[in-house]
XYZ file of C-alpha atoms in Angstrom:
585
model
C -6.894 -23.224 20.725
C -3.589 -25.527 19.939
C -3.716 -24.847 16.182
C -4.502 -21.396 16.744
C -1.307 -20.859 18.800
C 0.929 -23.198 16.864
C -0.015 -21.282 13.762
C 0.568 -17.767 15.783
C 4.148 -19.295 16.859
C 4.806 -20.630 13.585
C 4.494 -16.827 11.926
C 6.292 -15.176 14.839
C 9.275 -17.328 14.098
C 9.357 -16.682 10.668
C 11.346 -19.849 9.571
C 8.937 -21.103 7.646
C 7.268 -18.804 4.732
C 3.766 -17.358 5.965
C 2.032 -19.060 2.525
C 3.215 -22.471 3.614
C 2.199 -21.708 7.431
C -1.291 -20.367 6.234
C -1.798 -23.476 3.300
C -0.782 -26.107 6.295
C -3.348 -24.537 8.806
C -6.086 -25.276 6.042
C -5.363 -28.392 5.263
C -5.213 -29.354 8.864
C -8.460 -28.135 9.506
C -10.122 -29.779 6.327
C -8.361 -33.098 7.191
C -8.852 -32.441 10.844
C -12.822 -31.770 10.208
C -13.182 -34.301 7.794
C -12.116 -37.151 9.661
C -12.888 -36.129 13.539
C -16.219 -33.747 12.355
C -17.654 -31.545 15.375
C -21.024 -32.767 16.706
C -22.627 -29.423 15.249
C -21.666 -30.215 11.538
C -21.039 -32.798 9.549
C -17.711 -33.723 7.699
C -18.790 -32.024 4.503
C -19.745 -28.787 6.143
C -16.348 -29.076 7.940
C -14.871 -29.200 4.741
C -16.954 -25.922 3.769
C -15.575 -24.108 7.082
C -11.694 -24.691 5.701
C -12.108 -23.492 2.749
C -14.687 -21.188 2.969
C -11.858 -18.354 3.216
C -11.238 -18.527 -0.398
C -15.053 -17.321 -1.264
C -15.479 -15.192 1.652
C -16.662 -11.659 1.088
C -13.451 -10.063 2.880
C -10.808 -11.706 0.486
C -12.840 -10.569 -2.367
C -13.096 -7.181 -0.989
C -9.120 -7.310 -0.622
C -8.428 -8.229 -3.935
C -11.014 -5.609 -5.740
C -9.210 -3.116 -3.448
C -5.848 -3.953 -4.830
C -7.202 -3.813 -8.572
C -8.596 -0.720 -7.881
C -5.519 0.500 -6.418
C -3.556 -0.664 -9.165
C -5.891 1.433 -11.602
C -5.270 4.452 -10.011
C -1.461 3.987 -10.267
C -1.100 3.106 -13.866
C -3.280 5.851 -14.929
C -1.390 8.470 -12.943
C -4.554 9.490 -11.089
C -2.823 10.132 -7.559
C -0.119 12.238 -9.175
C -1.900 15.767 -8.072
C -1.882 14.217 -4.131
C 1.393 12.696 -4.352
C 2.733 15.835 -5.479
C 1.006 17.841 -2.728
C 2.328 15.340 -0.277
C 6.042 15.332 -2.034
C 6.042 19.135 -1.567
C 4.951 18.937 2.256
C 8.047 15.734 2.755
C 10.543 17.594 1.010
C 9.555 20.870 2.905
C 10.586 18.579 6.176
C 10.556 14.685 6.580
C 8.631 14.878 10.225
C 6.593 17.281 9.239
C 5.026 15.325 6.350
C 5.167 12.091 8.291
C 2.744 13.932 11.024
C 0.890 15.338 8.390
C -0.154 11.761 6.857
C -0.747 10.605 10.060
C -3.416 13.539 11.255
C -4.609 13.033 7.491
C -5.392 9.317 7.887
C -6.842 9.359 11.158
C -9.060 12.349 10.224
C -10.420 10.896 7.171
C -11.147 7.043 8.811
C -13.294 9.088 11.375
C -15.981 9.656 9.023
C -15.180 6.849 6.072
C -14.515 3.430 6.738
C -11.071 2.423 7.527
C -10.642 0.052 4.334
C -11.543 2.654 1.702
C -9.544 5.402 3.742
C -6.267 2.727 3.466
C -6.620 1.976 -0.492
C -6.520 5.769 -1.112
C -3.424 6.407 0.796
C -1.871 3.418 -0.021
C -0.658 3.804 -3.662
C 0.005 7.463 -2.621
C 2.769 6.251 -0.069
C 4.326 3.596 -2.385
C 4.501 6.611 -5.168
C 5.990 8.675 -2.447
C 8.693 6.302 -1.624
C 9.607 5.871 -5.326
C 9.928 9.716 -5.646
C 12.442 9.791 -2.701
C 10.433 10.149 0.674
C 10.719 7.408 3.556
C 10.430 4.278 2.555
C 7.017 2.349 2.069
C 8.142 -0.236 4.382
C 8.726 2.499 7.303
C 5.450 4.608 6.445
C 2.725 2.081 6.017
C 2.277 -0.114 9.219
C 2.272 3.702 11.087
C -0.091 4.934 8.555
C -2.727 1.858 9.114
C -2.476 2.352 12.636
C -3.276 5.748 12.696
C -6.208 4.800 10.391
C -7.492 1.730 12.572
C -7.462 4.693 15.582
C -9.392 7.081 13.696
C -11.861 4.340 12.603
C -12.583 3.819 16.455
C -13.571 7.426 17.228
C -17.169 7.038 15.659
C -19.963 4.517 15.337
C -19.690 4.603 11.424
C -15.688 4.655 11.240
C -15.800 0.912 10.892
C -18.146 -2.105 10.240
C -17.252 -3.452 13.658
C -18.230 -0.512 15.459
C -22.000 -0.832 13.901
C -21.562 -4.427 14.611
C -20.843 -3.838 18.575
C -23.229 -1.184 18.542
C -26.322 -3.035 16.760
C -25.583 -6.316 18.874
C -25.570 -3.872 22.347
C -29.265 -2.598 21.172
C -30.542 -5.765 20.482
C -29.817 -6.546 24.175
C -31.475 -3.641 25.149
C -28.651 -1.200 25.797
C -29.728 2.291 24.720
C -28.120 3.347 21.373
C -25.052 5.123 20.887
C -25.108 8.094 18.740
C -22.130 9.007 16.044
C -19.392 10.878 18.526
C -20.431 9.897 22.001
C -17.204 8.158 22.221
C -15.054 10.559 19.995
C -13.500 12.495 23.043
C -12.178 9.401 24.659
C -10.628 8.226 21.554
C -9.262 11.180 20.208
C -7.447 11.441 24.097
C -5.814 8.073 23.664
C -4.861 9.319 19.992
C -2.947 12.082 21.630
C -0.662 9.748 23.346
C -0.442 7.319 20.626
C 0.381 9.961 17.915
C 3.816 10.398 19.141
C 4.793 6.553 19.319
C 3.301 6.323 15.603
C 5.433 9.475 14.485
C 8.691 9.223 15.887
C 9.288 5.647 17.243
C 7.643 3.345 15.205
C 9.621 3.973 11.783
C 12.364 3.610 13.609
C 11.369 -0.163 14.670
C 10.412 -0.773 10.796
C 13.145 -2.305 8.612
C 13.804 -0.474 5.587
C 12.645 -2.913 2.221
C 12.007 0.065 -0.229
C 13.402 -0.122 -3.358
C 15.251 2.942 -3.293
C 17.356 1.750 -0.644
C 18.344 -1.517 -2.862
C 19.131 0.383 -6.191
C 21.751 2.421 -7.234
C 20.717 5.707 -8.429
C 21.943 5.746 -12.102
C 22.369 9.281 -13.669
C 21.338 9.003 -17.350
C 22.696 11.627 -20.127
C 19.644 12.649 -21.853
C 18.551 15.615 -24.271
C 15.772 17.638 -23.788
C 13.936 19.141 -26.201
C 11.632 22.031 -26.571
C 8.658 22.724 -28.168
C 7.899 26.018 -30.417
C 4.887 27.044 -27.551
C 6.901 26.353 -24.572
C 6.840 29.058 -21.815
C 11.219 28.480 -21.545
C 11.728 29.815 -24.634
C 14.282 33.111 -23.990
C 15.206 31.652 -20.328
C 18.636 30.239 -19.672
C 19.688 27.243 -17.682
C 20.591 29.656 -14.943
C 17.165 31.406 -15.006
C 15.724 27.714 -14.038
C 17.840 26.709 -11.102
C 15.554 27.068 -8.433
C 13.089 24.874 -10.503
C 15.309 21.975 -10.807
C 13.997 18.695 -9.599
C 16.028 16.860 -6.987
C 18.859 14.775 -8.944
C 18.385 17.019 -12.164
C 21.009 18.813 -13.731
C 21.635 20.958 -17.031
C 24.589 20.226 -18.648
C 26.946 22.672 -21.015
C 26.775 26.512 -21.158
C 24.215 27.709 -18.567
C 23.470 31.161 -19.770
C 22.522 29.441 -23.572
C 19.395 30.981 -24.240
C 16.593 28.178 -25.058
C 14.660 28.739 -28.167
C 12.345 27.291 -30.296
C 12.983 23.309 -31.082
C 16.180 23.825 -28.632
C 17.622 20.373 -27.688
C 19.337 21.032 -24.170
C 21.721 18.481 -23.001
C 20.590 17.104 -19.355
C 21.600 14.601 -17.140
C 19.359 12.711 -14.274
C 18.103 9.793 -12.503
C 15.134 8.235 -14.114
C 12.599 9.482 -11.785
C 14.471 13.140 -12.081
C 13.993 13.017 -15.926
C 10.483 12.209 -15.438
C 9.844 15.040 -12.970
C 11.655 17.284 -15.117
C 9.201 16.379 -18.151
C 6.422 17.470 -16.312
C 7.798 20.467 -14.775
C 9.491 21.811 -17.798
C 7.134 20.803 -20.190
C 9.473 19.075 -22.771
C 10.556 15.700 -23.764
C 13.342 13.140 -23.867
C 12.727 11.299 -26.936
C 11.711 12.638 -30.428
C 8.128 13.168 -30.963
C 7.612 10.984 -33.817
C 9.052 7.995 -31.953
C 6.824 8.634 -28.950
C 3.879 8.675 -31.053
C 4.809 5.841 -32.879
C 5.104 3.585 -29.742
C 1.844 4.883 -28.462
C 0.164 3.938 -31.735
C 1.547 0.491 -31.675
C 0.511 0.218 -27.807
C -2.877 1.345 -28.670
C -3.371 -1.207 -31.498
C -1.853 -3.974 -30.109
C -3.469 -3.330 -26.374
C 0.024 -3.377 -25.117
C 1.405 -1.118 -22.097
C 4.229 1.340 -22.516
C 6.952 0.677 -20.229
C 10.402 2.003 -19.455
C 13.143 -0.604 -18.477
C 16.574 -0.085 -17.956
C 19.215 -2.248 -20.184
C 22.895 -3.058 -20.035
C 25.471 -3.370 -23.147
C 26.786 -6.420 -23.060
C 30.077 -7.457 -24.808
C 28.519 -9.235 -27.489
C 26.409 -6.684 -28.538
C 26.455 -4.791 -31.670
C 25.662 -1.545 -30.237
C 29.535 -1.307 -28.854
C 31.273 1.613 -30.391
C 27.653 3.040 -32.051
C 25.878 6.263 -31.170
C 22.266 5.947 -30.728
C 21.630 7.868 -33.893
C 23.675 5.445 -35.731
C 22.393 2.636 -34.204
C 19.025 2.802 -35.959
C 17.027 1.221 -33.096
C 13.933 3.297 -33.185
C 13.478 2.300 -36.563
C 14.471 -1.052 -36.501
C 12.967 -2.056 -33.252
C 9.933 0.658 -32.386
C 11.645 1.515 -29.447
C 13.087 4.933 -27.748
C 16.574 5.570 -25.925
C 15.703 8.191 -23.510
C 19.159 8.152 -21.665
C 22.405 6.690 -21.309
C 24.325 5.958 -18.177
C 28.031 5.711 -18.994
C 30.106 3.361 -16.781
C 33.329 5.173 -18.306
C 33.535 9.077 -19.711
C 36.792 9.631 -20.142
C 36.608 8.953 -23.829
C 33.621 11.304 -24.114
C 34.759 14.189 -21.830
C 33.470 17.603 -22.963
C 30.363 15.949 -24.816
C 27.318 16.624 -23.751
C 25.046 15.870 -26.385
C 23.641 12.157 -25.433
C 22.931 11.376 -29.261
C 27.105 12.044 -29.610
C 27.967 9.698 -26.798
C 29.785 6.188 -27.950
C 28.200 3.168 -26.375
C 30.333 1.183 -24.898
C 30.659 -2.213 -22.811
C 28.322 -1.815 -19.302
C 26.724 1.433 -20.367
C 23.051 1.486 -19.420
C 20.072 2.606 -21.909
C 16.779 4.171 -20.384
C 14.526 2.423 -23.090
C 10.881 2.868 -23.495
C 8.478 1.066 -25.750
C 6.132 -2.214 -25.405
C 7.935 -5.209 -23.316
C 7.722 -7.269 -26.808
C 9.597 -4.887 -28.558
C 11.997 -4.243 -25.899
C 12.830 -8.042 -25.386
C 12.888 -8.184 -29.167
C 15.898 -5.498 -28.879
C 17.145 -7.307 -25.862
C 17.795 -10.364 -27.782
C 18.422 -9.237 -31.060
C 21.172 -6.920 -29.968
C 22.722 -8.644 -26.875
C 21.354 -6.293 -23.848
C 20.819 -7.462 -20.311
C 17.094 -6.175 -18.294
C 18.465 -4.798 -15.121
C 15.203 -3.635 -13.466
C 11.772 -4.388 -13.722
C 9.587 -2.814 -16.120
C 8.257 0.450 -15.097
C 4.709 1.206 -17.003
C 3.990 4.758 -18.664
C 1.036 6.134 -16.957
C -2.121 5.906 -19.306
C -2.957 9.787 -18.228
C -5.666 9.840 -20.900
C -7.822 7.565 -18.087
C -6.466 9.228 -14.806
C -10.204 10.872 -14.378
C -11.773 7.747 -15.175
C -10.090 6.105 -12.764
C -10.608 8.464 -10.137
C -14.070 8.429 -10.156
C -14.461 4.946 -10.608
C -12.302 4.511 -7.128
C -14.227 7.697 -5.808
C -17.902 6.228 -6.728
C -16.920 2.688 -4.905
C -15.596 4.378 -1.470
C -18.713 6.858 -1.236
C -21.441 4.557 -1.958
C -19.754 2.114 0.468
C -19.276 5.305 3.228
C -22.543 6.127 3.117
C -23.676 2.859 3.288
C -25.346 2.690 -0.188
C -23.891 -0.792 -0.592
C -21.210 -3.168 1.453
C -17.714 -2.485 0.904
C -17.207 -5.843 -0.752
C -19.985 -4.927 -3.375
C -18.856 -1.534 -4.097
C -15.233 -2.729 -4.286
C -16.126 -5.614 -6.883
C -18.245 -3.350 -8.932
C -15.110 -0.785 -9.228
C -12.746 -3.527 -9.865
C -15.005 -4.560 -12.643
C -15.255 -1.299 -14.168
C -11.637 -0.624 -13.942
C -11.399 -3.636 -16.133
C -14.395 -2.854 -18.501
C -13.003 1.036 -19.040
C -9.434 -0.363 -19.699
C -7.809 1.297 -16.372
C -6.583 -1.927 -15.796
C -5.642 -4.666 -18.292
C -6.960 -7.995 -17.635
C -3.800 -10.124 -17.990
C -2.053 -7.426 -15.986
C -3.962 -8.076 -13.050
C -1.681 -10.250 -11.505
C 0.443 -7.527 -10.617
C -2.000 -6.156 -8.396
C -2.580 -9.467 -6.328
C -0.496 -11.242 -4.207
C -0.610 -14.823 -3.503
C 0.852 -14.414 -0.189
C -2.096 -12.348 1.031
C -4.536 -14.370 -0.433
C -3.846 -17.541 1.218
C -3.162 -15.545 4.874
C -6.526 -14.254 4.561
C -8.027 -17.663 3.700
C -6.413 -18.973 6.672
C -7.146 -16.627 8.995
C -11.227 -16.511 8.224
C -10.591 -20.343 8.714
C -9.224 -20.100 12.167
C -11.532 -17.483 12.987
C -14.648 -19.874 12.083
C -13.164 -22.929 13.676
C -13.063 -20.680 17.040
C -16.499 -20.190 16.897
C -17.426 -23.493 15.652
C -15.247 -25.359 18.159
C -16.723 -23.779 21.186
C -13.431 -22.469 21.908
C -14.578 -18.378 22.197
C -17.451 -19.199 24.413
C -15.471 -21.637 26.803
C -13.174 -18.376 27.333
C -16.008 -16.123 27.789
C -17.197 -18.548 30.585
C -13.875 -18.950 31.904
C -13.264 -15.205 32.618
C -16.691 -14.262 33.684
C -16.236 -16.831 36.504
C -13.210 -15.283 37.451
C -14.066 -11.526 36.936
C -16.701 -11.351 40.123
C -13.585 -10.905 42.429
C -12.647 -7.848 40.519
C -13.161 -4.125 40.770
C -15.469 -2.669 38.149
C -12.232 -1.069 36.845
C -10.508 -4.660 36.500
C -13.372 -5.921 35.106
C -13.160 -3.314 32.434
C -9.531 -3.870 31.487
C -10.262 -7.445 31.436
C -12.952 -7.219 28.951
C -10.642 -4.989 26.553
C -7.638 -7.474 26.510
C -9.672 -10.636 26.311
C -11.433 -9.260 23.272
C -8.184 -7.594 22.081
C -6.395 -11.015 22.116
C -9.600 -12.318 20.397
C -9.510 -9.665 17.662
C -5.492 -10.476 16.740
C -5.689 -13.930 16.740
C -8.981 -14.463 15.049
C -10.701 -11.504 13.776
C -12.487 -8.369 15.140
C -15.998 -9.431 13.481
C -15.653 -12.623 15.699
C -14.152 -11.014 18.773
C -17.342 -8.590 18.570
C -19.861 -11.453 18.132
C -18.386 -13.086 21.137
C -17.194 -10.400 23.320
C -20.392 -8.133 22.848
C -22.731 -10.612 24.593
C -20.077 -11.329 27.412
C -19.778 -7.693 28.241
C -23.084 -7.099 28.433
C -23.983 -10.333 30.324
C -21.201 -9.477 33.066
C -22.592 -5.877 33.347
C -26.196 -7.054 34.316
C -24.251 -9.911 36.540
C -22.318 -7.707 38.455
C -24.279 -4.862 38.751
C -22.150 -2.426 36.743
C -22.850 0.062 33.913
C -22.857 -1.548 30.556
C -21.996 1.050 28.052
C -18.184 1.562 29.573
C -18.029 -2.390 29.318
C -19.674 -2.010 25.661
C -16.826 0.491 24.901
C -14.128 -1.596 26.409
C -15.587 -4.299 23.527
C -15.604 -1.761 20.856
C -12.270 -0.545 21.517
C -10.681 -3.876 22.023
C -11.797 -5.006 18.439
C -10.219 -1.964 17.036
C -6.763 -2.849 19.108
C -5.638 -4.893 15.821
C -2.135 -4.245 15.468
C -0.077 -6.941 16.450
C -0.704 -9.451 13.607
C -1.032 -9.214 9.938
C -4.645 -11.360 10.114
C -6.106 -9.379 12.738
C -7.978 -6.762 10.101
C -8.083 -6.640 6.200
C -6.285 -3.251 6.185
C -3.117 -4.978 7.972
C -2.981 -7.672 4.756
C -3.496 -5.155 2.391
C -0.109 -3.147 3.210
C 1.926 -6.413 3.793
C 2.997 -7.089 -0.008
C 3.421 -3.516 -0.663
C 5.603 -2.589 2.656
C 7.463 -6.148 2.337
C 6.531 -7.149 6.122
C 6.480 -10.427 7.741
C 5.042 -11.410 10.671
C 7.437 -10.084 13.157
C 7.242 -6.558 11.903
C 3.679 -6.389 13.044
C 4.629 -8.259 16.539
C 7.498 -5.576 17.152
C 6.066 -2.827 16.536
C 2.091 -3.675 17.233
C 2.543 -5.603 20.680
C 3.368 -1.845 22.447
C 1.011 0.012 20.879
C -1.791 -2.568 22.104
C -0.530 -2.271 25.542
C -0.152 2.043 25.035
C -3.438 2.157 23.535
C -5.483 -0.469 25.948
C -3.697 1.196 28.981
C -5.222 4.821 27.998
C -8.353 3.811 26.806
C -8.977 1.901 30.026
C -8.026 4.691 31.994
C -10.437 7.155 30.188
C -13.269 4.783 30.589
C -13.033 4.573 34.211
C -12.196 8.123 34.387
C -15.333 9.396 32.120
C -17.825 6.883 33.580
C -16.738 7.354 37.358
C -15.922 3.656 37.760
């Protein structure tokens, strides 16, 4: 118990990195159990307790789900869902947030929490990159909505099934799927305003859009012969322009086959314009050459921003006269000019004279781009953004859907279906094995391992059993409603410090025995355990979905405490009152 509290305090203070605290915790458990083994296990088994987290199904599941999520992103499989939610968010951000929360809550009532969050997580990361609310302000509320929805049915989470199964084994009549759904839905009505309006304001803005300068690039939009824009003018397209995109030059000039239209916009706006207008910002032969070379060498095509230094040979040249496409096999998609005074009135990007400080938007394989940067003295400004491999989008979506459905109908455990899905992503080329490190987070891996070790030591040492006995001795003096509240708070505390599985395993028999001892109805006390196991919002180690969002949102331990503790108190109070009312206690 002392070790658990010490770890919790170290996480909350935030002075030492999370991964360091996690590794020190694992080391203390390993050394402690080796030199001072418990009566129930020998010293070698103690080492297994300390390091079991690294091979635990929960950790394998999280890593496999991260890999599948990356497969959806790099193939562009999520673009339709992203575009739909993007339109809702652009119509009204508050309505977009509410729709997202309701969608997450509804899905998780019938599908296990983890697959639902895995499906939604990359969508919201992409929404943030498209200019919606930063991911750091949406992912914790989204995760909380998923957890609340999962609480509403017996099949919503594996923890619910565990509690119901243990209770049935102890002799309680079985609970049906929707027996306690009305209670959770009423509690959700109280929680949603907090998730929707308050929680985002308590979270930091860790989004990339808040840290990056919005550079505008001059580019040329190339129109093919069969394009629907032929015969129109830029004025006719004014209401279809993506945010941050503009046509340059005369606005009444008619678009013809093979037109080269001067445009400008941010990187994201140029990508959106290519999708909406079905055009290109690089010559077709260059793009095809890049893609063919990438397929041949099994490399990803990436887009980066590169600044021209004073030593670069490109200073004073234009893009056509530089010959970079032929020499390096890269395509310059656009130019951001620091000083436009010398090129005033020139709209065609191929006519722009390159100067020191200008930023180029360049597409190619990473190896070719690095050779280009080294040879021509350019400075890489942005991390490489991979061009989606859209030819595999349907395949990646099918793999993810198969993994989610097979887990939700109980065909296989989530760990098995997720691992199978991750392997399928590798085999089919949706995710490249040498890029898997981008999908995984070492921080999350050691945090999961440490939390599993803490949960094991709480059970193996008898700390959980001792706490249950102490609680049982004191509850006989409380009214029935007080007993129910105490059980829920005890399980809630246990689930946030250890794990919800440990809380279910310990809490369910305690609640059942207390009900028989004090002659109270069994069902509301068992539901108090079930609800308490799901109130795991206050720490990242409480549930695996909490850890899944930690890296993407850039969260630290304090963010979970600041937003999760009020939600725990709000939900615990509401659910306790509703249980007392529904069961006439």
